[in-house]
mmCIF file of N, CA and C in Angstrom:
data_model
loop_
_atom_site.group_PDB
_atom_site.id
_atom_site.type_symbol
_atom_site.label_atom_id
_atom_site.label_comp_id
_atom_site.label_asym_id
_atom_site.label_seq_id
_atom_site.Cartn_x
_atom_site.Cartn_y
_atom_site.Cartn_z
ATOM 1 N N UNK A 1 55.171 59.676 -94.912
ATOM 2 C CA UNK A 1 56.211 59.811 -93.924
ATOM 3 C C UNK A 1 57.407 60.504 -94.578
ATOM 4 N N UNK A 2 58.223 61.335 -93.945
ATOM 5 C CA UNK A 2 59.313 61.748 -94.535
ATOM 6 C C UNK A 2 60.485 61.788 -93.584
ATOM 7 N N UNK A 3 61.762 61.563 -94.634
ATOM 8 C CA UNK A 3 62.680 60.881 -93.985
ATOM 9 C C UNK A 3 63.503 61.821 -93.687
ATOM 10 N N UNK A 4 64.858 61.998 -93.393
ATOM 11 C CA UNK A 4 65.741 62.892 -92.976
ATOM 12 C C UNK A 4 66.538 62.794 -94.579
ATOM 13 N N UNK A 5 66.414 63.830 -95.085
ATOM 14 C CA UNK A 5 67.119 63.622 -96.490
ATOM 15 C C UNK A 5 66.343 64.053 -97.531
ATOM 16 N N UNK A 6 65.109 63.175 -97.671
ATOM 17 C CA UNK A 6 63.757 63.027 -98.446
ATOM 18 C C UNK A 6 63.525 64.330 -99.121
ATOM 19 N N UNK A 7 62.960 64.799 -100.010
ATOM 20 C CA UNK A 7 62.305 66.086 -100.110
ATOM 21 C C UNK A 7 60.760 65.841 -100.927
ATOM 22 N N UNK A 8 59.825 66.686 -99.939
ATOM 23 C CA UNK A 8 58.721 66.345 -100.367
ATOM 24 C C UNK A 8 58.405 68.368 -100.609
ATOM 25 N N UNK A 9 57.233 67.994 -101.712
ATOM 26 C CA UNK A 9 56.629 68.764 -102.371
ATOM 27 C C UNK A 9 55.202 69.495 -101.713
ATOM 28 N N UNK A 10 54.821 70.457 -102.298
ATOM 29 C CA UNK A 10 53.862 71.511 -101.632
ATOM 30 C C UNK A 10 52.703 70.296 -101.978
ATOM 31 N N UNK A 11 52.514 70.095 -103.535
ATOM 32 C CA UNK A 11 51.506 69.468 -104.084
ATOM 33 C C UNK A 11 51.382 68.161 -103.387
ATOM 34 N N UNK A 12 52.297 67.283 -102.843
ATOM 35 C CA UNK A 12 51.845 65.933 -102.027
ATOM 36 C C UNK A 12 51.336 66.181 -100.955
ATOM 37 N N UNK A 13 51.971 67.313 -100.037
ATOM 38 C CA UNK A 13 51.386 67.833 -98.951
ATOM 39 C C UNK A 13 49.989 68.232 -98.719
ATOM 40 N N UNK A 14 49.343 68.439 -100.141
ATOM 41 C CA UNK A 14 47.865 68.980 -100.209
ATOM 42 C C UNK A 14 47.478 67.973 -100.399
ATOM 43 N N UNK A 15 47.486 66.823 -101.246
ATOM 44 C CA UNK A 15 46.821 65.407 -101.350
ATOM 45 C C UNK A 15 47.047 64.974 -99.428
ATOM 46 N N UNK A 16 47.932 64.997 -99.210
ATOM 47 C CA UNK A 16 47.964 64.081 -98.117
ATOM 48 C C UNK A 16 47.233 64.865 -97.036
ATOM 49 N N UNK A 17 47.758 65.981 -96.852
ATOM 50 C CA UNK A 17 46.649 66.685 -95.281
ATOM 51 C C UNK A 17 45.308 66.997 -96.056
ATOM 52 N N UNK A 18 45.431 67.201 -97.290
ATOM 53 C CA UNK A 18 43.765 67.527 -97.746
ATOM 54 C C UNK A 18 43.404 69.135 -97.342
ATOM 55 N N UNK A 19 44.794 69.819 -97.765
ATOM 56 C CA UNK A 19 44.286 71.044 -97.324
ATOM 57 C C UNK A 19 44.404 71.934 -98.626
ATOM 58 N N UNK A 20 43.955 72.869 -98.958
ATOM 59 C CA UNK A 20 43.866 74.195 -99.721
ATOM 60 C C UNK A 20 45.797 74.286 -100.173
ATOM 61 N N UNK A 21 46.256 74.545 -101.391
ATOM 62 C CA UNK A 21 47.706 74.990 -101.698
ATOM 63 C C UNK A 21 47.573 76.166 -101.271
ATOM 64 N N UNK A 22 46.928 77.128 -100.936
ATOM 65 C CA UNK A 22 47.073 78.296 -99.955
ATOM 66 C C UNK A 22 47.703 78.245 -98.364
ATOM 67 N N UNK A 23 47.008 77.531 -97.914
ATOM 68 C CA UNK A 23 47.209 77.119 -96.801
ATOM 69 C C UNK A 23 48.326 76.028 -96.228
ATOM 70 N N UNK A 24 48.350 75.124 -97.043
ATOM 71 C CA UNK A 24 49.596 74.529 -97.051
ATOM 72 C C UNK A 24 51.451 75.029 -97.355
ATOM 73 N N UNK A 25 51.073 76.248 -98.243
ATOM 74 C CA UNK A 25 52.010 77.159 -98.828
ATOM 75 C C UNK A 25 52.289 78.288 -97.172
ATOM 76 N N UNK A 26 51.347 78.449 -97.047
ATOM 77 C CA UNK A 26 51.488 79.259 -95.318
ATOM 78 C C UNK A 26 52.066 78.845 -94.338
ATOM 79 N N UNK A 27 51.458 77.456 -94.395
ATOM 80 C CA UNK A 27 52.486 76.322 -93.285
ATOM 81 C C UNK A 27 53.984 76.152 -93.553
ATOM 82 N N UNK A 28 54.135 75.842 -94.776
ATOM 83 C CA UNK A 28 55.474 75.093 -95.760
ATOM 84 C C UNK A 28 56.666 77.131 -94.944
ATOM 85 N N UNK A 29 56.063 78.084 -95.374
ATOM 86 C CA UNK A 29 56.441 79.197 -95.309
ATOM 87 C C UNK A 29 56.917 79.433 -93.628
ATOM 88 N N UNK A 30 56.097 79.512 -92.415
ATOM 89 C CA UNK A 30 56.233 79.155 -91.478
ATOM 90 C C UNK A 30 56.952 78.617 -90.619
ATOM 91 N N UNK A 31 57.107 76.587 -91.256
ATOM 92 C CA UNK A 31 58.331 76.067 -91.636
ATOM 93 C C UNK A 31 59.836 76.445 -91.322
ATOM 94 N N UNK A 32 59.661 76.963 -92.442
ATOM 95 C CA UNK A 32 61.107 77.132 -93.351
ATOM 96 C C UNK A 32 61.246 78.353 -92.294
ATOM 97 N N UNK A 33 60.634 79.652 -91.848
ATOM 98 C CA UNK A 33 61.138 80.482 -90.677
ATOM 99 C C UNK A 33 61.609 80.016 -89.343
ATOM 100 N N UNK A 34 61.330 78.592 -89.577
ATOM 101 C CA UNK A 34 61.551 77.815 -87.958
ATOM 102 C C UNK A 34 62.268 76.935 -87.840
ATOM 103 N N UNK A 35 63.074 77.201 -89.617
ATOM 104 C CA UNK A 35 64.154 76.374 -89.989
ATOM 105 C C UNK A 35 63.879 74.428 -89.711
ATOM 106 N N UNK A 36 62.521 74.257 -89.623
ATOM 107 C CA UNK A 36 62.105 72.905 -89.616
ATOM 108 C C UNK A 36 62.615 72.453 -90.522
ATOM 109 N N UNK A 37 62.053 72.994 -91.396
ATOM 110 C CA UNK A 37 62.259 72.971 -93.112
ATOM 111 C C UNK A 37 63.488 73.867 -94.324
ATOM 112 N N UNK A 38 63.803 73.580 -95.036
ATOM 113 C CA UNK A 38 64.466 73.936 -95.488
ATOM 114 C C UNK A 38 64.447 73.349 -97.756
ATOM 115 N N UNK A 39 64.373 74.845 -98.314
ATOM 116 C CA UNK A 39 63.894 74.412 -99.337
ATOM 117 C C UNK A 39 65.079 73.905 -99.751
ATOM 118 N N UNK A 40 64.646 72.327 -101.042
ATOM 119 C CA UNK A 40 65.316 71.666 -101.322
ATOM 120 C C UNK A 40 65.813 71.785 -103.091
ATOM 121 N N UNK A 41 64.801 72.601 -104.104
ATOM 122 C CA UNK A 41 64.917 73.258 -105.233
ATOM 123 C C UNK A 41 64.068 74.440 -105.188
ATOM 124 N N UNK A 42 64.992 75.090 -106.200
ATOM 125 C CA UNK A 42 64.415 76.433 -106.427
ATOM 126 C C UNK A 42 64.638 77.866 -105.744
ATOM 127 N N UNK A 43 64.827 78.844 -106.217
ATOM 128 C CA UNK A 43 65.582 79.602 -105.224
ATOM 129 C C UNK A 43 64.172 80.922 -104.824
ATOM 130 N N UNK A 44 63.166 81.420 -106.300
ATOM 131 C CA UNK A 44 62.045 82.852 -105.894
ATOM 132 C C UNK A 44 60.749 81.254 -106.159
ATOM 133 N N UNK A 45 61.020 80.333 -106.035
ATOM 134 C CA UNK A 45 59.827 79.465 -106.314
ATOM 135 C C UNK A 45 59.846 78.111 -105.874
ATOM 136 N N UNK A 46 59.592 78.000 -104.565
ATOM 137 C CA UNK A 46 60.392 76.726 -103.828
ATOM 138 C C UNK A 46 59.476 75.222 -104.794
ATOM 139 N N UNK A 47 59.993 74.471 -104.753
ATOM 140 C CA UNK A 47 58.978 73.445 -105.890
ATOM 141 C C UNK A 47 59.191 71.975 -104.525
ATOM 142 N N UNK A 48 60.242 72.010 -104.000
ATOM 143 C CA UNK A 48 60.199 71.031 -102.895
ATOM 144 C C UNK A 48 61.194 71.291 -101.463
ATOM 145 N N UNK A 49 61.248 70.604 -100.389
ATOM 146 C CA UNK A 49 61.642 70.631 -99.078
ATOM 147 C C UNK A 49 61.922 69.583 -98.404
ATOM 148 N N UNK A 50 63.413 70.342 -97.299
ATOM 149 C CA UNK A 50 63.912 68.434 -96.725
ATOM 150 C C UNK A 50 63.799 69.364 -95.228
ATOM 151 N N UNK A 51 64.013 68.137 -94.547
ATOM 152 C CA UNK A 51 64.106 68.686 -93.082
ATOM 153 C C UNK A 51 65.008 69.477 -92.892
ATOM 154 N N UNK A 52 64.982 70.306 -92.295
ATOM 155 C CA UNK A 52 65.991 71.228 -91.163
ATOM 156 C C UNK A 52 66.999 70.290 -90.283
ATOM 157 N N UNK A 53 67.570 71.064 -90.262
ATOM 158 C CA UNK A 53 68.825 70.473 -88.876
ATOM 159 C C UNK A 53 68.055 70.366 -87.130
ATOM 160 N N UNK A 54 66.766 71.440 -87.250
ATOM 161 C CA UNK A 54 66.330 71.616 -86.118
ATOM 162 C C UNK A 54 65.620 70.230 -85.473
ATOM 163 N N UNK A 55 64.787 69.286 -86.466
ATOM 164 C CA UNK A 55 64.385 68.281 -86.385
ATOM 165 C C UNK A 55 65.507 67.479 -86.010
ATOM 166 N N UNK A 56 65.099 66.800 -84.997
ATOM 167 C CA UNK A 56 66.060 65.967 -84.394
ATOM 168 C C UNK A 56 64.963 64.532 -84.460
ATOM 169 N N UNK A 57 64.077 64.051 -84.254
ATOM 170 C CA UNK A 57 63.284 62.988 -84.944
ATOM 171 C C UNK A 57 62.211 63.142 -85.567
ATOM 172 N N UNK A 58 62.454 62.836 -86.937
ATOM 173 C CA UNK A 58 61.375 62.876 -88.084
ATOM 174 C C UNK A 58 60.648 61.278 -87.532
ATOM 175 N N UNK A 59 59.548 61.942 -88.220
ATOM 176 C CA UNK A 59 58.788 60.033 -87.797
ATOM 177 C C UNK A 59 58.603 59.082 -89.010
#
């Protein structure tokens, strides 16, 4: 679950949906264009991510 604040990582995201770091990196990318997301370190190499302002309830 992630919280409003929280910042979660590409690599937990692949343990947890069980998907390819390709594919998860596509989503995470996606994301962040839809301002869901917003990277939380790193500026040419994102390493983690918190919610966007756009999210209005995280679950």
């Amino acid at each position: 679950m992630v919280r409003k604040g929280e910042a979660i990582s590409p690599k937990e995201d692949e343990k947890y949906l069980k998907l390819s770091a390709k594919t998860v990196k596509k989503v995470l990318y996606k994301l962040v264009e839809k301002k869901m997301l917003i990277p939380a370190s790193g500026i040419k190499r994102v390493r983690s991510y918190r919610l966007g302002d756009q999210v209005k309830h995280p679950i």
